Amino acid sequence: MKKNTFKKVLIANRGEIAQRILQALKKSNTTSVALFHYADRHAPWVTQANEAIEIEGASPTAAHLDINQILTVCRNLDIDAVHPGYGFLSENAEFARRLSENGITFIGPDADIIELMGDKIRSREFVAEQGYAVPPSVTLNAGDNDCINAVAHMPYPLVVKASAGGGGKGMSIVHSPDELASTLRIAASEAEKYFGDSRIYVERYFASARHIEVQILGDGTNIVHLGERECSIQRRFQKIIEEAPSVAISTKRRSEICDIAVGIARAANYKSAGTIEFLYTPEGEFFFLEMNTRIQVEHPVTEMIYEFDLVRAQIDIAAGNALDTTQGSLEAKGHAIECRICAEDAFNGFLPETGKVLHIKTPDDIDLRWESGIYPHQTITTAFDPLLAKLVVHGETREQSIEKMKAALKQLAILGIETNINYLIAVLSHPDFENGDFDTGFLKKNADQFTPPALSDEHKHALVSLSFLADQSTQQLFEATPAPYGEMGNWKN
Amino acid sequence: MHPEYQLNNTDHKLTLLRREHNRAWLAVNDEPIELTLEWINKHDGHIELQGQRHRFSIAQNDKQLFVHIFGATWNLAKRDGFSLAEDTGEHSGAISAPMPGVVVENYVTLGQPVEKDEPVLLIESMKLQTELQASDSGVISAVKCYDGESFEKGSILIEITPHDTGSSEEDQCAE
């Protein structure tokens, strides 16, 4: 049977995920169109796309959220389909609906499914109706005066979340009643500002649970899972190290959690790639957290162990092809880890860093996936998330992939801006991480044990000497200095 | 010539003793060191130290040097006469930006009395909102930012004239 394909696909995103989508389009010889804000005009995903079109906005974020402008681009350029990536409009039902009204395919689930599963409050109600466990919670409107009373019966700690939130945004933990008022105030402001929806919910916070999620793929009728990902290594609710499979669950528990995920997706007649996130408590319970109706940042770890192209599958399903994979044909091999390389001062409260990327050197003798949208001379500002790139490795065993990742991080150089590379090495080297003994509180609990690398005196002196010798002002001085220094010749070739 | 480079808040004094082709003899903090430098391109190369080769990458932005070697990236700053006398220290009542970001909402106005730890400003950085709190009890003596304004790390956003616990009490008594 001939496969349905798209002729021209718009990439409605930026950074590493835009690069990832571009790669999938190139592989299938589909014409790619990049959508970019002026600030991104030199980015590789702009210059390497078949076509690129500039969109305007006060900031790149504003431009990428401007549905009307993007629709105009689609009509003018005769776009068949739009891949939204993650973030921005990827879980925006209105965007999906308006594209479809204009005869353009949204590469993702239908608007109705996004509305059902993308809304944190509706989706948990839906999941509870199907008979699956959700954490105890109270839904409220942050502006309400009695919202403090509404949660008075709940035991602390609590977590406050924006209904429309996700990816760690619009979330905060409350340890005691006196923090509640200020947290609700911020939550209301964030929820309204980022999501245009001030509904929030307060749920019991499980301080020592793990975050385990299941990758789902469906065509509306058939649903398969591609195993779980362990994403418990988080700072400020944002994942920084993800791995597959999880070291925490047995084969039996794995098939249980994957069955629950498939059951939820089937109940929703899910179409496209999606992720169902769970809390796994020390008591061994799985609670449904939320469903992400889009490709996830950490999808490569699943792709590596299953040797499966999820972005390609999303595009094929959206083009109207039935899922050509059966559960029985999917087999995981080995272990994969992803590290998120972020522009931040990780040893100092993860404060975001800004600066200019001067030079990038990726490891050249290690087999890995380097997923990046950054490029030399790029200015990193606070206008976006601090995620610069992702490093993903695969090994036969977990020990092997940890070792491979550490070696790769040690060779990776992103010069000109402070990154969390050394911090990631410190986390991967912690004995509890190596033993798989951790939960979502791991980074906070062990914060004082993660320290920057140290240098011997000899190496310190070599480093300072090298800096001096390579310093441009030294080089100029050498060039201008006559013999005896002149005999040194050219330092740089 | 004794240039100084700062690494992890420590200054290191350098003396170039001799150089010959791509080999150099130096003293760092009066300790002698010998090393050979080979470039692959303008950013990457190898050094040879005590018979061992080490890969490096380097980039420079004015007086800042970013060097990747020995499994990590190191930031060094070239020191000169001026920068040594730079730190004046901020005064106690100033609220400075802990990170670059944007002002979401200013809770206070000029002349308003505030208590220590009272939230005075809501800022946002990398899509995360944070409340900044008054560093002292006192009166708002300057508001140096407006809603929606972006700022760099370390910018003074609000100044507070603290209630002077010692002498001001005496002043009040005198009145």
XYZ file of C-alpha atoms in Angstrom:
668
model
C 0.000 0.000 0.000
C 1.261 3.447 -0.883
C 2.052 5.633 2.073
C 0.369 9.022 2.451
C 2.926 11.801 2.664
C 3.055 15.569 3.064
C 4.637 17.796 0.444
C 5.526 20.743 2.595
C 5.753 20.887 6.375
C 6.151 23.986 8.533
C 8.324 23.703 11.644
C 6.550 25.913 14.194
C 9.302 25.880 16.790
C 12.918 26.827 17.370
C 16.148 25.505 18.883
C 17.079 21.860 19.167
C 13.564 20.516 18.515
C 13.292 22.534 15.292
C 16.573 20.927 14.243
C 15.231 17.478 15.170
C 12.042 17.959 13.108
C 14.076 19.316 10.197
C 16.208 16.174 10.282
C 13.101 13.937 10.141
C 11.739 15.918 7.175
C 15.036 15.732 5.306
C 15.149 11.961 5.816
C 11.790 11.571 4.120
C 12.495 14.143 1.391
C 9.679 16.388 2.574
C 10.039 20.100 1.868
C 10.756 21.881 5.161
C 9.852 25.440 6.072
C 11.441 27.079 9.119
C 9.581 29.778 11.006
C 11.910 32.204 12.700
C 12.134 35.430 14.647
C 14.863 37.897 13.637
C 16.925 36.911 16.706
C 17.235 33.357 15.321
C 18.057 34.263 11.708
C 21.508 32.619 11.760
C 20.406 29.412 13.486
C 21.210 26.160 11.671
C 17.554 25.045 11.611
C 16.784 28.276 9.714
C 19.665 28.187 7.260
C 19.352 24.435 6.548
C 15.592 24.332 5.907
C 14.347 24.351 2.301
C 12.524 27.603 2.984
C 12.556 29.964 5.929
C 10.099 32.667 6.765
C 10.508 35.423 9.317
C 7.712 36.113 11.775
C 7.474 39.270 13.819
C 6.849 39.807 17.465
C 8.054 41.801 20.462
C 10.086 38.724 21.413
C 10.757 35.377 19.729
C 8.278 33.808 22.177
C 5.533 36.255 21.240
C 6.157 35.566 17.546
C 6.002 31.793 17.994
C 2.705 32.100 19.886
C 1.040 34.319 17.271
C -1.564 31.977 15.741
C -2.898 34.486 13.175
C 0.530 35.241 11.819
C 1.451 31.562 11.574
C -1.822 30.780 9.788
C -1.086 33.508 7.246
C 2.339 31.972 6.612
C 0.716 28.553 6.121
C -1.746 29.911 3.563
C 0.834 31.982 1.704
C 3.360 29.181 1.444
C 0.915 26.412 0.660
C 1.782 24.399 3.753
C 0.251 20.893 4.105
C 1.070 20.290 7.732
C 2.590 21.946 10.801
C 4.848 20.243 13.322
C 4.599 22.203 16.588
C 7.459 20.496 18.513
C 7.096 20.997 22.289
C 6.141 24.149 24.200
C 4.748 27.140 22.244
C 1.581 26.010 20.373
C 2.166 22.262 20.697
C -0.705 21.765 23.139
C -2.909 24.607 21.964
C -6.278 23.226 20.892
C -7.305 26.491 19.238
C -4.240 26.366 17.000
C -4.932 22.746 16.027
C -8.575 23.575 15.323
C -7.857 26.639 13.223
C -5.271 24.795 11.152
C -7.778 22.057 10.478
C -10.458 24.629 9.507
C -7.971 25.893 6.938
C -7.325 22.431 5.568
C -3.879 22.182 7.142
C -2.859 19.180 9.230
C -1.663 19.695 12.797
C 0.986 17.042 13.470
C -0.369 15.891 16.797
C -3.683 14.741 18.198
C -7.000 16.363 17.237
C -8.096 19.520 19.046
C -10.685 17.589 21.083
C -8.053 15.234 22.477
C -5.741 18.157 23.292
C -8.592 19.820 25.149
C -9.393 16.679 27.071
C -5.886 15.486 27.930
C -3.943 18.776 27.841
C -6.075 20.383 30.526
C -4.636 19.132 33.816
C -7.956 19.251 35.678
C -10.126 17.696 32.976
C -7.596 14.979 32.196
C -7.305 13.826 35.813
C -11.106 13.690 36.058
C -11.194 11.645 32.859
C -8.490 9.288 34.093
C -10.218 8.854 37.474
C -13.458 8.020 35.619
C -11.603 5.240 33.815
C -10.779 3.782 37.218
C -7.094 4.733 37.430
C -5.454 6.349 40.477
C -4.897 10.120 40.643
C -3.318 11.961 43.605
C -5.701 13.590 46.132
C -6.297 17.211 45.114
C -8.522 20.305 45.281
C -9.293 22.485 42.253
C -9.741 26.202 42.757
C -9.587 29.577 41.138
C -6.571 31.441 42.485
C -8.482 34.688 42.683
C -11.077 33.260 45.070
C -10.977 34.589 48.580
C -11.767 31.296 50.223
C -9.092 29.285 48.471
C -7.023 29.021 51.638
C -9.992 27.481 53.459
C -10.600 25.089 50.599
C -7.293 23.347 51.202
C -7.343 23.598 55.010
C -8.057 19.888 55.384
C -5.052 18.744 53.314
C -1.795 17.574 54.911
C 1.420 19.448 54.046
C 3.510 19.576 51.929
C 1.239 20.582 49.077
C 1.970 21.385 45.475
C 0.203 24.220 43.657
C -0.120 23.821 39.883
C -1.646 25.836 37.082
C -4.304 23.828 35.291
C -2.920 24.812 31.923
C 0.704 24.473 33.065
C 3.294 21.893 32.180
C 6.987 21.285 31.859
C 7.461 22.446 35.425
C 6.019 25.898 34.734
C 3.421 27.246 37.092
C 4.255 24.829 39.886
C 5.377 25.377 43.445
C 5.569 23.486 46.702
C 4.086 24.775 49.940
C 5.523 23.406 53.166
C 3.424 25.285 55.715
C 0.185 27.267 55.912
C 2.017 30.613 56.183
C 3.606 30.166 52.740
C 0.277 29.459 51.116
C -0.958 33.032 50.526
C 2.190 34.196 48.735
C 2.410 30.981 46.676
C -1.187 31.292 45.535
C -0.568 34.926 44.581
C 2.405 34.000 42.383
C 0.598 30.965 40.973
C -2.336 33.147 39.963
C -0.080 35.682 38.285
C 1.876 32.989 36.420
C -1.188 30.973 35.426
C -2.938 34.033 34.052
C 0.151 35.385 32.334
C 1.497 32.244 30.674
C -1.613 30.257 30.115
C -4.407 32.857 30.146
C -6.203 30.593 32.589
C -6.153 31.300 36.312
C -7.492 27.895 37.403
C -5.087 26.115 39.679
C -5.200 22.968 41.694
C -3.566 22.014 44.919
C -2.576 18.426 45.477
C -0.705 16.388 48.028
C 2.999 16.535 47.325
C 4.872 13.255 47.454
C 8.353 14.388 48.416
C 10.040 11.041 47.845
C 8.235 9.731 44.770
C 9.809 9.019 41.409
C 8.672 10.487 38.123
C 8.116 7.730 35.595
C 6.429 8.290 32.259
C 5.273 6.014 29.454
C 5.668 6.753 25.750
C 2.501 6.083 23.797
C 1.897 5.960 20.079
C -1.561 5.658 18.586
C -3.420 6.113 15.304
C -6.834 6.625 16.889
C -7.586 2.916 16.896
C -4.419 1.018 17.634
C -2.290 2.021 20.587
C 1.195 0.785 21.463
C 3.621 1.806 24.194
C 7.368 2.216 23.905
C 8.193 1.546 27.518
C 8.901 3.996 30.275
C 11.351 6.788 30.947
C 12.719 7.621 34.371
C 12.744 11.401 34.834
C 13.216 11.852 38.584
C 16.396 13.919 38.348
C 14.806 17.351 38.405
C 15.663 20.821 39.523
C 12.823 23.289 40.037
C 10.446 20.622 38.641
C 12.375 20.530 35.394
C 14.042 17.345 34.301
C 17.767 17.474 33.601
C 18.694 13.785 33.321
C 16.359 11.185 31.837
C 16.917 7.522 31.209
C 15.204 4.476 29.794
C 14.437 1.948 31.084
C 13.881 2.918 34.737
C 16.083 1.139 37.237
C 13.262 1.334 39.812
C 10.663 -1.013 38.406
C 10.556 -4.732 37.852
C 9.375 -6.344 34.619
C 6.029 -6.989 36.295
C 5.581 -3.362 37.423
C 6.721 -2.214 33.982
C 3.999 -4.138 32.238
C 1.464 -2.823 34.794
C 2.332 0.834 34.273
C 2.531 0.429 30.493
C -0.886 -1.268 30.493
C -2.373 1.613 32.508
C -0.899 4.096 30.017
C -2.215 2.178 27.020
C -5.621 1.935 28.750
C -5.777 5.715 29.263
C -4.683 6.429 25.694
C -7.171 3.904 24.310
C -10.021 5.441 26.332
C -9.161 8.784 24.687
C -8.860 7.211 21.188
C -5.438 8.761 21.165
C -3.802 9.653 17.876
C -0.099 10.664 17.560
C 2.795 10.356 20.011
C 2.012 11.164 23.614
C 3.393 10.709 27.091
C 1.593 9.718 30.240
C 3.378 10.835 33.385
C 3.095 9.010 36.684
C 4.253 9.441 40.234
C 5.669 6.216 41.608
C 5.560 6.328 45.400
C 7.889 4.421 47.758
C 4.804 2.364 48.690
C 4.714 1.114 45.111
C 1.628 3.022 43.922
C 1.363 4.630 40.492
C -0.590 7.909 40.383
C -1.512 9.516 37.066
C 0.082 12.981 36.935
C -0.677 14.320 33.488
C -0.582 13.528 29.814
C 1.537 15.462 27.348
C -0.073 15.395 23.933
C 3.131 16.205 22.045
C 6.692 15.047 21.514
C 8.727 15.343 24.741
C 12.177 16.856 25.185
C 13.424 13.458 26.380
C 12.008 11.373 23.498
C 15.517 10.382 22.220
C 16.173 7.941 25.083
C 13.141 5.924 23.964
C 14.190 6.217 20.319
C 17.619 4.862 21.179
C 16.535 1.766 23.079
C 13.772 0.907 20.579
C 15.672 2.084 17.471
C 12.467 3.851 16.526
C 11.907 7.326 15.015
C 9.050 8.893 17.015
C 9.008 12.169 15.086
C 8.786 10.239 11.812
C 5.916 8.179 13.274
C 4.072 11.360 14.329
C 4.325 12.680 10.781
C 3.230 9.366 9.201
C 0.199 9.077 11.487
C -0.797 12.702 10.860
C -0.580 12.055 7.106
C -3.322 9.453 7.547
C -1.329 6.236 7.704
C -2.322 3.515 10.121
C 0.222 2.569 12.756
C 2.416 -0.048 11.087
C 3.959 -1.245 14.344
C 2.549 -3.892 16.637
C 3.345 -4.176 20.338
C 4.998 -7.524 19.716
C 7.447 -6.066 17.197
C 8.707 -3.459 19.666
C 11.666 -4.613 21.684
C 13.898 -2.481 23.879
C 17.652 -3.009 23.785
C 20.138 -1.773 26.348
C 19.930 1.517 28.201
C 19.983 5.180 27.186
C 20.576 8.425 29.089
C 19.906 12.013 28.101
C 21.465 15.056 29.745
C 20.036 18.513 29.198
C 22.772 21.067 28.712
C 21.495 24.334 30.178
C 22.862 27.869 30.412
C 22.847 28.192 34.176
C 25.006 28.427 37.248
C 24.010 24.985 38.519
C 26.262 25.045 41.594
C 24.716 28.330 42.640
C 20.960 27.887 42.718
C 20.590 27.220 38.951
C 20.534 30.934 38.232
C 20.200 31.462 34.497
C 23.306 32.624 32.667
C 23.493 34.828 29.630
C 26.356 35.356 27.229
C 27.673 34.612 23.819
C 28.543 31.161 22.511
C 32.100 31.526 21.226
C 33.035 27.954 20.403
C 31.443 24.499 20.537
C 33.447 21.286 20.555
C 31.491 18.036 20.737
C 33.102 14.705 21.652
C 34.415 13.126 18.455
C 35.290 9.596 19.460
C 32.124 8.656 21.354
C 29.016 7.344 19.646
C 26.233 9.704 20.764
C 23.345 11.937 19.756
C 24.053 15.658 20.005
C 20.740 17.457 19.680
C 21.381 21.138 19.506
C 20.091 24.334 18.014
C 22.996 26.474 19.171
C 25.754 27.833 16.997
C 28.911 29.968 17.358
C 28.372 33.703 17.958
C 24.831 33.092 19.178
C 23.798 35.372 22.012
C 21.989 33.534 24.789
C 19.443 35.775 26.481
C 16.810 35.214 29.133
C 14.101 35.335 26.442
C 13.938 31.534 26.282
C 14.325 28.455 28.399
C 17.939 27.828 29.361
C 18.037 24.525 27.406
C 20.918 24.794 24.924
C 21.271 21.224 23.737
C 20.895 17.583 24.688
C 23.466 14.849 24.837
C 22.138 11.295 24.500
C 24.084 8.046 24.741
C 23.221 4.370 24.561
C 24.952 1.460 26.257
C 24.344 -2.241 26.670
C 23.833 -1.726 30.398
C 22.986 1.221 32.644
C 26.550 1.247 34.040
C 27.911 1.422 30.515
C 25.718 4.309 29.448
C 26.520 6.269 32.639
C 30.245 5.823 31.958
C 29.792 6.821 28.334
C 27.810 9.906 29.300
C 30.411 11.008 31.844
C 33.186 10.614 29.285
C 31.155 12.557 26.708
C 30.363 15.398 29.125
C 34.031 15.682 30.046
C 34.898 16.178 26.389
C 32.072 18.577 25.607
C 33.085 22.230 25.456
C 30.615 25.082 25.068
C 32.802 28.133 25.508
C 31.570 31.628 26.279
C 28.698 30.847 28.582
C 28.334 29.133 31.930
C 26.626 25.730 31.579
C 25.599 22.886 33.880
C 27.997 20.353 32.297
C 30.195 19.966 35.395
C 27.120 19.721 37.573
C 25.725 16.897 35.422
C 29.013 15.017 35.799
C 28.819 15.457 39.582
C 25.249 14.106 39.659
C 26.071 11.119 37.428
C 29.034 10.309 39.700
C 27.008 10.271 42.924
C 26.897 6.707 44.358
C 23.125 6.913 44.943
C 22.579 7.829 41.306
C 24.830 4.998 40.201
C 22.864 2.594 42.412
C 19.561 3.878 41.069
C 18.590 5.007 44.565
C 16.924 8.397 43.999
C 13.601 10.237 43.724
C 12.444 13.686 42.619
C 14.001 15.219 45.766
C 17.472 13.855 44.951
C 19.130 17.044 43.700
C 17.851 19.149 46.580
C 18.687 16.574 49.220
C 22.259 16.111 48.027
C 22.888 19.693 46.908
C 25.978 20.117 49.088
C 27.536 16.944 47.687
C 27.640 18.218 44.115
C 30.770 20.274 43.788
C 32.691 21.797 40.898
C 35.701 19.810 39.689
C 39.026 20.432 41.381
C 42.450 20.787 39.773
C 45.847 19.678 41.025
C 48.368 22.508 41.412
C 50.253 21.252 38.382
C 47.147 21.316 36.199
C 46.119 24.682 37.590
C 49.494 26.128 36.662
C 49.312 24.558 33.209
C 45.833 26.031 32.725
C 46.958 29.517 33.728
C 50.053 29.233 31.511
C 47.979 28.052 28.563
C 45.552 30.938 29.072
C 48.401 33.401 29.088
C 50.076 31.931 26.001
C 46.821 31.776 24.032
C 45.595 35.200 25.189
C 45.242 37.458 22.155
C 47.125 40.270 23.857
C 50.050 37.915 24.543
C 49.981 36.766 20.924
C 50.072 40.360 19.733
C 52.930 41.071 22.039
C 54.859 38.047 20.752
C 54.313 39.132 17.176
C 55.569 42.609 17.967
C 58.506 41.494 20.072
C 61.860 41.170 18.245
C 64.459 38.483 18.989
C 65.140 36.657 21.205
C 61.367 36.152 21.590
C 60.907 36.363 17.856
C 62.479 32.960 17.284
C 59.298 31.384 18.514
C 57.618 31.858 15.172
C 53.901 31.556 14.599
C 51.892 30.207 17.462
C 48.802 29.646 15.470
C 48.653 28.044 12.110
C 55.887 41.596 32.434
C 53.861 39.892 35.190
C 50.295 39.489 33.991
C 47.761 38.037 36.397
C 44.893 35.697 35.658
C 42.027 35.035 37.996
C 40.694 31.489 38.328
C 38.015 30.616 40.910
C 38.510 33.961 42.667
C 42.254 33.443 43.070
C 44.816 35.535 41.215
C 47.775 33.802 39.642
C 50.889 35.740 38.719
C 52.719 34.756 35.572
C 56.282 35.222 34.441
C 57.458 34.187 31.015
C 61.012 32.952 31.429
C 61.818 31.720 27.941
C 60.176 30.510 24.771
C 61.554 28.523 21.907
C 59.434 27.424 18.932
C 56.237 26.214 20.518
C 57.730 25.433 23.893
C 57.589 27.852 26.809
C 59.135 28.028 30.255
C 57.121 30.044 32.727
C 56.642 30.613 36.412
C 53.157 30.623 37.922
C 53.130 32.131 41.409
C 56.928 31.619 41.313
C 56.583 27.876 40.597
C 58.341 26.893 37.366
C 56.442 25.095 34.608
C 57.356 23.978 31.120
C 54.861 23.334 28.377
C 54.486 22.819 24.637
C 51.568 24.159 22.703
C 50.244 22.857 19.372
C 47.247 24.344 17.598
C 44.833 22.327 15.435
C 42.774 25.386 14.498
C 42.266 28.777 16.100
C 40.245 27.326 18.993
C 41.491 23.776 19.510
C 44.866 22.230 20.183
C 47.048 20.123 22.452
C 49.481 20.925 25.198
C 52.275 18.671 26.256
C 52.920 18.671 29.964
C 55.449 16.349 31.643
C 55.451 14.136 28.565
C 51.650 13.878 28.449
C 49.432 15.338 25.764
C 46.174 17.046 26.736
C 43.502 18.221 24.343
C 42.224 21.785 24.836
C 39.728 24.251 23.382
C 39.885 27.941 24.065
C 37.884 31.080 23.305
C 38.292 34.644 24.390
C 35.944 37.540 24.958
C 37.986 40.632 25.786
C 39.603 39.865 29.163
C 37.634 36.690 29.722
C 39.116 33.375 28.656
C 37.153 30.133 28.432
C 39.376 27.099 28.432
C 38.318 23.485 28.152
C 40.998 21.108 29.384
C 41.402 18.288 31.950
C 37.747 17.261 31.500
C 36.081 20.579 32.281
C 35.647 24.159 31.159
C 37.379 26.850 33.188
C 36.722 30.564 33.146
C 39.667 32.838 33.650
C 39.829 36.589 33.717
C 42.891 38.568 32.844
C 43.470 41.061 35.639
C 44.844 44.521 35.146
C 45.588 47.434 37.415
C 42.094 48.887 37.168
C 40.022 45.851 37.919
C 41.755 45.212 41.230
C 40.287 48.347 42.779
C 36.847 47.843 41.336
C 34.766 46.316 44.100
C 33.094 49.100 45.986
C 30.477 46.884 47.611
C 26.785 47.587 47.496
C 25.161 49.299 50.404
C 22.986 47.314 52.729
C 19.543 48.570 51.690
C 19.921 47.907 47.969
C 17.990 45.095 46.355
C 19.945 43.890 43.389
C 18.961 41.414 40.710
C 20.096 37.878 41.595
C 19.854 36.969 37.889
C 19.064 38.660 34.606
C 15.327 39.004 33.981
C 12.261 41.175 33.646
C 10.200 43.080 36.233
C 6.661 41.651 36.372
C 5.223 43.779 39.127
C 6.532 46.353 41.499
C 4.687 46.117 44.819
C 6.102 49.300 46.373
C 6.308 53.036 45.738
C 8.803 55.702 46.720
C 8.599 56.657 50.377
C 6.640 53.569 51.361
C 7.688 51.952 54.633
C 8.532 48.243 54.391
C 9.319 45.504 56.849
C 12.313 43.201 56.428
C 11.412 40.146 54.260
C 8.275 41.811 52.906
C 7.867 41.077 49.188
C 8.676 44.219 47.189
C 9.098 43.082 43.624
C 7.962 40.225 41.398
C 10.535 39.361 38.775
C 10.739 36.770 36.076
C 13.700 35.002 34.622
C 13.690 32.051 32.212
C 9.907 31.871 32.610
C 10.115 31.481 36.377
C 8.689 34.120 38.672
C 10.346 35.017 41.940
C 9.446 37.515 44.644
C 12.288 39.672 45.900
C 12.030 40.658 49.538
C 13.096 43.712 51.460
C 16.617 43.229 52.792
C 15.938 45.563 55.717
C 13.075 47.294 57.451
C 12.966 50.906 56.323
C 11.627 53.267 53.724
C 11.798 52.822 49.944
C 14.296 55.491 48.921
C 14.590 54.668 45.208
C 12.674 52.589 42.683
C 15.080 51.992 39.845
C 12.927 49.811 37.630
C 9.499 49.767 36.034
C 7.093 46.946 35.197
C 8.191 45.125 32.062
C 11.750 46.418 32.211
C 14.587 43.949 31.627
C 17.669 44.045 33.777
C 21.054 42.366 34.019
C 22.346 40.307 36.905
C 23.532 42.595 39.707
C 21.490 45.647 38.664
C 20.159 47.634 41.627
C 16.368 47.480 41.352
C 15.176 49.076 44.585
C 16.873 50.933 47.399
C 15.737 51.001 50.978
C 16.925 53.409 53.628
C 16.998 51.160 56.668
C 15.646 52.266 60.024
C 18.905 52.789 61.821
C 18.526 50.621 64.864
C 21.201 52.353 66.940
C 21.430 56.088 66.353
C 17.950 56.739 64.964
C 16.368 55.596 68.204
C 18.428 58.179 70.001
C 17.378 60.798 67.454
C 13.762 59.953 68.049
C 14.307 60.248 71.785
C 15.816 63.679 71.298
C 12.716 64.840 69.480
